[in-house]
């Protein structure tokens, strides 16, 4: 059964708005007026309205009295909650990958890390996505990708620090080694440590902003 045109337009609007948020074009705290967003995206107001409602349900935009819908911002407690959840889920994904990943999927993780000249932020996203896929659990994948989207609200990546990017790469290699050795406990511990170190770097960035 074909997808209705209105649903298709709403999904296109959803993808476009979300991309604007993830790229920082729609920055945290920015007011999103339905008519202005529709004009910017050259779309009708109805699909934009539906898309904004879906994105609001996901927590990327919020309603503020007197302002309407704005791109969500996160306080330090919310940041802590986000990284705490990432530690749990990333650890589970790595442990599942150690159990279920194919040899080809593990080789793909290593190949991503071997791209020495790649942008560290883009490489990081591809690497973690490779682990999620290798976990072979669609519900876990959905949850992790939602957390990844929320992380974009924090602005500058922790990997903008050269020292953190270098250490993160070493941590990535440790995760792959544990997955390749089919050691779920070691893989989960390595992934949890990796996310915790990213959290400490995030707290450092937040202190620099105050």
PDB file of C-alpha atoms in Angstrom, residues 3-208:
ATOM      1  CA  UNK A   3       2.408   5.939   1.559  1.00  0.00           C
ATOM      2  CA  UNK A   4      -0.031   8.849   1.510  1.00  0.00           C
ATOM      3  CA  UNK A   5       1.385  12.057   0.049  1.00  0.00           C
ATOM      4  CA  UNK A   6       0.713  13.960   3.286  1.00  0.00           C
ATOM      5  CA  UNK A   7       2.654  11.365   5.292  1.00  0.00           C
ATOM      6  CA  UNK A   8       5.512  11.499   2.798  1.00  0.00           C
ATOM      7  CA  UNK A   9       5.701  15.311   3.024  1.00  0.00           C
ATOM      8  CA  UNK A  10       5.566  15.207   6.809  1.00  0.00           C
ATOM      9  CA  UNK A  11       8.443  12.712   6.879  1.00  0.00           C
ATOM     10  CA  UNK A  12      10.472  14.876   4.492  1.00  0.00           C
ATOM     11  CA  UNK A  13       9.836  17.869   6.756  1.00  0.00           C
ATOM     12  CA  UNK A  14      10.818  15.801   9.788  1.00  0.00           C
ATOM     13  CA  UNK A  15      14.124  14.785   8.206  1.00  0.00           C
ATOM     14  CA  UNK A  16      14.880  18.327   7.045  1.00  0.00           C
ATOM     15  CA  UNK A  17      14.169  19.948  10.425  1.00  0.00           C
ATOM     16  CA  UNK A  18      16.110  17.307  12.298  1.00  0.00           C
ATOM     17  CA  UNK A  19      19.080  17.796   9.974  1.00  0.00           C
ATOM     18  CA  UNK A  20      18.984  21.535  10.666  1.00  0.00           C
ATOM     19  CA  UNK A  21      19.059  20.846  14.414  1.00  0.00           C
ATOM     20  CA  UNK A  22      21.851  18.265  14.177  1.00  0.00           C
ATOM     21  CA  UNK A  23      23.978  20.545  12.001  1.00  0.00           C
ATOM     22  CA  UNK A  24      23.512  23.467  14.396  1.00  0.00           C
ATOM     23  CA  UNK A  25      21.625  25.611  11.880  1.00  0.00           C
ATOM     24  CA  UNK A  26      18.719  25.476  14.317  1.00  0.00           C
ATOM     25  CA  UNK A  27      20.720  26.153  17.484  1.00  0.00           C
ATOM     26  CA  UNK A  28      19.693  25.332  21.071  1.00  0.00           C
ATOM     27  CA  UNK A  29      17.318  28.012  22.373  1.00  0.00           C
ATOM     28  CA  UNK A  30      16.305  29.136  18.886  1.00  0.00           C
ATOM     29  CA  UNK A  31      12.594  29.777  18.420  1.00  0.00           C
ATOM     30  CA  UNK A  32      10.985  27.725  15.654  1.00  0.00           C
ATOM     31  CA  UNK A  33       7.986  29.527  14.191  1.00  0.00           C
ATOM     32  CA  UNK A  34       5.962  27.168  12.051  1.00  0.00           C
ATOM     33  CA  UNK A  35       5.419  29.646   9.218  1.00  0.00           C
ATOM     34  CA  UNK A  36       9.114  30.608   9.107  1.00  0.00           C
ATOM     35  CA  UNK A  37      10.288  26.995   9.119  1.00  0.00           C
ATOM     36  CA  UNK A  38       7.829  26.163   6.338  1.00  0.00           C
ATOM     37  CA  UNK A  39       9.106  29.100   4.285  1.00  0.00           C
ATOM     38  CA  UNK A  40      12.757  28.193   4.887  1.00  0.00           C
ATOM     39  CA  UNK A  41      12.199  24.591   3.826  1.00  0.00           C
ATOM     40  CA  UNK A  42       9.823  25.559   0.988  1.00  0.00           C
ATOM     41  CA  UNK A  43       7.160  23.274   2.418  1.00  0.00           C
ATOM     42  CA  UNK A  44       3.548  23.606   3.476  1.00  0.00           C
ATOM     43  CA  UNK A  45       2.650  24.402   7.074  1.00  0.00           C
ATOM     44  CA  UNK A  46       0.722  21.157   7.647  1.00  0.00           C
ATOM     45  CA  UNK A  47       3.668  18.741   7.127  1.00  0.00           C
ATOM     46  CA  UNK A  48       5.931  21.112   9.082  1.00  0.00           C
ATOM     47  CA  UNK A  49       3.435  21.178  11.967  1.00  0.00           C
ATOM     48  CA  UNK A  50       3.300  17.382  12.010  1.00  0.00           C
ATOM     49  CA  UNK A  51       7.093  17.143  11.829  1.00  0.00           C
ATOM     50  CA  UNK A  52       7.601  19.596  14.688  1.00  0.00           C
ATOM     51  CA  UNK A  53       5.158  17.629  16.845  1.00  0.00           C
ATOM     52  CA  UNK A  54       7.117  14.435  16.217  1.00  0.00           C
ATOM     53  CA  UNK A  55      10.427  16.136  16.994  1.00  0.00           C
ATOM     54  CA  UNK A  56       8.904  17.632  20.143  1.00  0.00           C
ATOM     55  CA  UNK A  57       7.872  14.130  21.228  1.00  0.00           C
ATOM     56  CA  UNK A  58      11.510  13.087  20.783  1.00  0.00           C
ATOM     57  CA  UNK A  59      12.654  15.899  23.075  1.00  0.00           C
ATOM     58  CA  UNK A  60      14.677  17.889  20.538  1.00  0.00           C
ATOM     59  CA  UNK A  61      12.296  20.850  20.704  1.00  0.00           C
ATOM     60  CA  UNK A  62      10.260  22.118  23.649  1.00  0.00           C
ATOM     61  CA  UNK A  63       7.325  24.413  24.228  1.00  0.00           C
ATOM     62  CA  UNK A  64       8.113  27.525  26.265  1.00  0.00           C
ATOM     63  CA  UNK A  65       5.301  29.792  27.479  1.00  0.00           C
ATOM     64  CA  UNK A  66       5.452  33.119  25.675  1.00  0.00           C
ATOM     65  CA  UNK A  67       7.872  31.850  23.041  1.00  0.00           C
ATOM     66  CA  UNK A  68       6.311  28.725  21.582  1.00  0.00           C
ATOM     67  CA  UNK A  69       8.494  25.934  20.238  1.00  0.00           C
ATOM     68  CA  UNK A  70      12.242  26.307  20.734  1.00  0.00           C
ATOM     69  CA  UNK A  71      15.193  23.997  20.122  1.00  0.00           C
ATOM     70  CA  UNK A  72      15.833  22.308  23.454  1.00  0.00           C
ATOM     71  CA  UNK A  73      18.733  23.254  25.693  1.00  0.00           C
ATOM     72  CA  UNK A  74      20.227  21.005  28.358  1.00  0.00           C
ATOM     73  CA  UNK A  75      21.345  21.864  31.888  1.00  0.00           C
ATOM     74  CA  UNK A  76      24.141  20.001  33.670  1.00  0.00           C
ATOM     75  CA  UNK A  77      21.771  17.530  35.316  1.00  0.00           C
ATOM     76  CA  UNK A  78      20.263  16.618  31.947  1.00  0.00           C
ATOM     77  CA  UNK A  79      23.740  16.217  30.479  1.00  0.00           C
ATOM     78  CA  UNK A  80      24.617  13.827  33.301  1.00  0.00           C
ATOM     79  CA  UNK A  81      21.437  11.845  32.704  1.00  0.00           C
ATOM     80  CA  UNK A  82      22.197  11.636  28.976  1.00  0.00           C
ATOM     81  CA  UNK A  83      25.719  10.302  29.445  1.00  0.00           C
ATOM     82  CA  UNK A  84      24.609   7.938  32.205  1.00  0.00           C
ATOM     83  CA  UNK A  85      22.121   6.388  29.801  1.00  0.00           C
ATOM     84  CA  UNK A  86      24.709   6.268  27.039  1.00  0.00           C
ATOM     85  CA  UNK A  87      27.081   4.361  29.324  1.00  0.00           C
ATOM     86  CA  UNK A  88      24.419   1.719  29.902  1.00  0.00           C
ATOM     87  CA  UNK A  89      23.303   1.360  26.286  1.00  0.00           C
ATOM     88  CA  UNK A  90      26.720   1.671  24.612  1.00  0.00           C
ATOM     89  CA  UNK A  91      28.046  -0.964  27.015  1.00  0.00           C
ATOM     90  CA  UNK A  92      25.144  -3.263  26.131  1.00  0.00           C
ATOM     91  CA  UNK A  93      25.693  -2.692  22.399  1.00  0.00           C
ATOM     92  CA  UNK A  94      29.395  -3.554  22.611  1.00  0.00           C
ATOM     93  CA  UNK A  95      28.663  -6.680  24.664  1.00  0.00           C
ATOM     94  CA  UNK A  96      26.013  -7.789  22.174  1.00  0.00           C
ATOM     95  CA  UNK A  97      28.384  -7.101  19.282  1.00  0.00           C
ATOM     96  CA  UNK A  98      30.976  -9.352  20.939  1.00  0.00           C
ATOM     97  CA  UNK A  99      28.379 -12.114  20.886  1.00  0.00           C
ATOM     98  CA  UNK A 100      26.686 -11.534  17.543  1.00  0.00           C
ATOM     99  CA  UNK A 101      28.925  -9.549  15.161  1.00  0.00           C
ATOM    100  CA  UNK A 102      30.052 -11.283  11.993  1.00  0.00           C
ATOM    101  CA  UNK A 103      33.743 -11.277  11.108  1.00  0.00           C
ATOM    102  CA  UNK A 104      32.920  -8.851   8.286  1.00  0.00           C
ATOM    103  CA  UNK A 105      31.246  -6.453  10.697  1.00  0.00           C
ATOM    104  CA  UNK A 106      34.273  -6.508  12.986  1.00  0.00           C
ATOM    105  CA  UNK A 107      36.589  -5.942  10.027  1.00  0.00           C
ATOM    106  CA  UNK A 108      34.412  -2.961   9.078  1.00  0.00           C
ATOM    107  CA  UNK A 109      34.843  -1.431  12.559  1.00  0.00           C
ATOM    108  CA  UNK A 110      38.611  -1.788  12.221  1.00  0.00           C
ATOM    109  CA  UNK A 111      38.582  -0.342   8.704  1.00  0.00           C
ATOM    110  CA  UNK A 112      36.761   2.757   9.966  1.00  0.00           C
ATOM    111  CA  UNK A 113      39.423   3.275  12.644  1.00  0.00           C
ATOM    112  CA  UNK A 114      42.211   2.806  10.102  1.00  0.00           C
ATOM    113  CA  UNK A 115      41.066   5.857   8.119  1.00  0.00           C
ATOM    114  CA  UNK A 116      43.737   8.018   9.706  1.00  0.00           C
ATOM    115  CA  UNK A 117      42.947  11.265   7.862  1.00  0.00           C
ATOM    116  CA  UNK A 118      39.203  11.121   8.481  1.00  0.00           C
ATOM    117  CA  UNK A 119      37.364  13.800  10.414  1.00  0.00           C
ATOM    118  CA  UNK A 120      37.321  12.486  14.020  1.00  0.00           C
ATOM    119  CA  UNK A 121      33.698  13.492  14.621  1.00  0.00           C
ATOM    120  CA  UNK A 122      32.439  11.790  11.457  1.00  0.00           C
ATOM    121  CA  UNK A 123      34.629   8.758  12.136  1.00  0.00           C
ATOM    122  CA  UNK A 124      33.275   8.514  15.677  1.00  0.00           C
ATOM    123  CA  UNK A 125      29.675   8.500  14.456  1.00  0.00           C
ATOM    124  CA  UNK A 126      30.379   5.838  11.835  1.00  0.00           C
ATOM    125  CA  UNK A 127      32.280   3.691  14.306  1.00  0.00           C
ATOM    126  CA  UNK A 128      29.567   3.734  16.943  1.00  0.00           C
ATOM    127  CA  UNK A 129      26.892   3.125  14.328  1.00  0.00           C
ATOM    128  CA  UNK A 130      28.860   0.076  13.167  1.00  0.00           C
ATOM    129  CA  UNK A 131      28.776  -1.299  16.713  1.00  0.00           C
ATOM    130  CA  UNK A 132      25.046  -0.647  16.995  1.00  0.00           C
ATOM    131  CA  UNK A 133      24.386  -2.557  13.769  1.00  0.00           C
ATOM    132  CA  UNK A 134      26.639  -5.426  14.875  1.00  0.00           C
ATOM    133  CA  UNK A 135      24.659  -5.766  18.117  1.00  0.00           C
ATOM    134  CA  UNK A 136      21.745  -7.046  15.995  1.00  0.00           C
ATOM    135  CA  UNK A 137      19.027  -5.635  18.239  1.00  0.00           C
ATOM    136  CA  UNK A 138      16.708  -3.165  16.519  1.00  0.00           C
ATOM    137  CA  UNK A 139      15.241  -1.810  19.768  1.00  0.00           C
ATOM    138  CA  UNK A 140      18.696  -1.036  21.142  1.00  0.00           C
ATOM    139  CA  UNK A 141      19.670   0.602  17.849  1.00  0.00           C
ATOM    140  CA  UNK A 142      16.583   2.833  17.950  1.00  0.00           C
ATOM    141  CA  UNK A 143      17.310   3.925  21.526  1.00  0.00           C
ATOM    142  CA  UNK A 144      20.982   4.633  20.856  1.00  0.00           C
ATOM    143  CA  UNK A 145      20.296   6.683  17.750  1.00  0.00           C
ATOM    144  CA  UNK A 146      17.779   8.768  19.700  1.00  0.00           C
ATOM    145  CA  UNK A 147      20.467   9.466  22.316  1.00  0.00           C
ATOM    146  CA  UNK A 148      22.924  10.366  19.571  1.00  0.00           C
ATOM    147  CA  UNK A 149      20.442  12.898  18.187  1.00  0.00           C
ATOM    148  CA  UNK A 150      20.035  14.432  21.649  1.00  0.00           C
ATOM    149  CA  UNK A 151      23.807  14.756  21.975  1.00  0.00           C
ATOM    150  CA  UNK A 152      23.746  17.249  19.078  1.00  0.00           C
ATOM    151  CA  UNK A 153      21.984  19.713  21.398  1.00  0.00           C
ATOM    152  CA  UNK A 154      25.238  20.021  23.348  1.00  0.00           C
ATOM    153  CA  UNK A 155      27.003  21.844  20.532  1.00  0.00           C
ATOM    154  CA  UNK A 156      30.755  21.451  20.047  1.00  0.00           C
ATOM    155  CA  UNK A 157      31.910  17.831  20.035  1.00  0.00           C
ATOM    156  CA  UNK A 158      34.205  16.589  22.785  1.00  0.00           C
ATOM    157  CA  UNK A 159      36.408  15.390  19.921  1.00  0.00           C
ATOM    158  CA  UNK A 160      37.174  19.000  19.024  1.00  0.00           C
ATOM    159  CA  UNK A 161      40.031  18.573  21.500  1.00  0.00           C
ATOM    160  CA  UNK A 162      43.001  16.960  19.733  1.00  0.00           C
ATOM    161  CA  UNK A 163      44.113  15.201  22.910  1.00  0.00           C
ATOM    162  CA  UNK A 164      40.625  13.804  23.520  1.00  0.00           C
ATOM    163  CA  UNK A 165      40.330  12.706  19.870  1.00  0.00           C
ATOM    164  CA  UNK A 166      43.634  10.847  20.132  1.00  0.00           C
ATOM    165  CA  UNK A 167      42.680   9.093  23.381  1.00  0.00           C
ATOM    166  CA  UNK A 168      39.192   8.299  22.059  1.00  0.00           C
ATOM    167  CA  UNK A 169      40.765   6.539  19.073  1.00  0.00           C
ATOM    168  CA  UNK A 170      42.794   4.364  21.435  1.00  0.00           C
ATOM    169  CA  UNK A 171      39.608   3.566  23.364  1.00  0.00           C
ATOM    170  CA  UNK A 172      37.892   2.631  20.103  1.00  0.00           C
ATOM    171  CA  UNK A 173      40.705   0.192  19.306  1.00  0.00           C
ATOM    172  CA  UNK A 174      40.284  -1.392  22.746  1.00  0.00           C
ATOM    173  CA  UNK A 175      36.563  -1.879  22.117  1.00  0.00           C
ATOM    174  CA  UNK A 176      37.209  -3.538  18.753  1.00  0.00           C
ATOM    175  CA  UNK A 177      39.861  -5.803  20.261  1.00  0.00           C
ATOM    176  CA  UNK A 178      37.399  -6.953  22.922  1.00  0.00           C
ATOM    177  CA  UNK A 179      34.664  -7.549  20.352  1.00  0.00           C
ATOM    178  CA  UNK A 180      37.062  -9.488  18.102  1.00  0.00           C
ATOM    179  CA  UNK A 181      38.089 -11.677  21.050  1.00  0.00           C
ATOM    180  CA  UNK A 182      34.371 -12.419  21.625  1.00  0.00           C
ATOM    181  CA  UNK A 183      34.587 -11.162  25.220  1.00  0.00           C
ATOM    182  CA  UNK A 184      31.249  -9.450  26.045  1.00  0.00           C
ATOM    183  CA  UNK A 185      32.268  -8.384  29.555  1.00  0.00           C
ATOM    184  CA  UNK A 186      35.514  -6.790  28.384  1.00  0.00           C
ATOM    185  CA  UNK A 187      33.762  -5.118  25.426  1.00  0.00           C
ATOM    186  CA  UNK A 188      31.025  -3.704  27.642  1.00  0.00           C
ATOM    187  CA  UNK A 189      33.532  -2.401  30.184  1.00  0.00           C
ATOM    188  CA  UNK A 190      35.639  -0.775  27.452  1.00  0.00           C
ATOM    189  CA  UNK A 191      32.578   0.933  25.951  1.00  0.00           C
ATOM    190  CA  UNK A 192      31.390   2.171  29.344  1.00  0.00           C
ATOM    191  CA  UNK A 193      34.846   3.601  30.101  1.00  0.00           C
ATOM    192  CA  UNK A 194      34.903   5.306  26.706  1.00  0.00           C
ATOM    193  CA  UNK A 195      31.585   7.070  27.271  1.00  0.00           C
ATOM    194  CA  UNK A 196      32.516   8.048  30.826  1.00  0.00           C
ATOM    195  CA  UNK A 197      35.700   9.696  29.561  1.00  0.00           C
ATOM    196  CA  UNK A 198      33.636  11.551  26.962  1.00  0.00           C
ATOM    197  CA  UNK A 199      31.365  12.742  29.777  1.00  0.00           C
ATOM    198  CA  UNK A 200      34.332  14.089  31.740  1.00  0.00           C
ATOM    199  CA  UNK A 201      35.471  15.961  28.626  1.00  0.00           C
ATOM    200  CA  UNK A 202      31.929  17.335  28.178  1.00  0.00           C
ATOM    201  CA  UNK A 203      31.948  18.654  31.750  1.00  0.00           C
ATOM    202  CA  UNK A 204      35.247  20.388  30.996  1.00  0.00           C
ATOM    203  CA  UNK A 205      33.674  22.085  27.948  1.00  0.00           C
ATOM    204  CA  UNK A 206      30.692  23.179  30.032  1.00  0.00           C
ATOM    205  CA  UNK A 207      32.998  24.724  32.643  1.00  0.00           C
ATOM    206  CA  UNK A 208      34.776  26.668  29.910  1.00  0.00           C
TER     207      UNK A 208
END
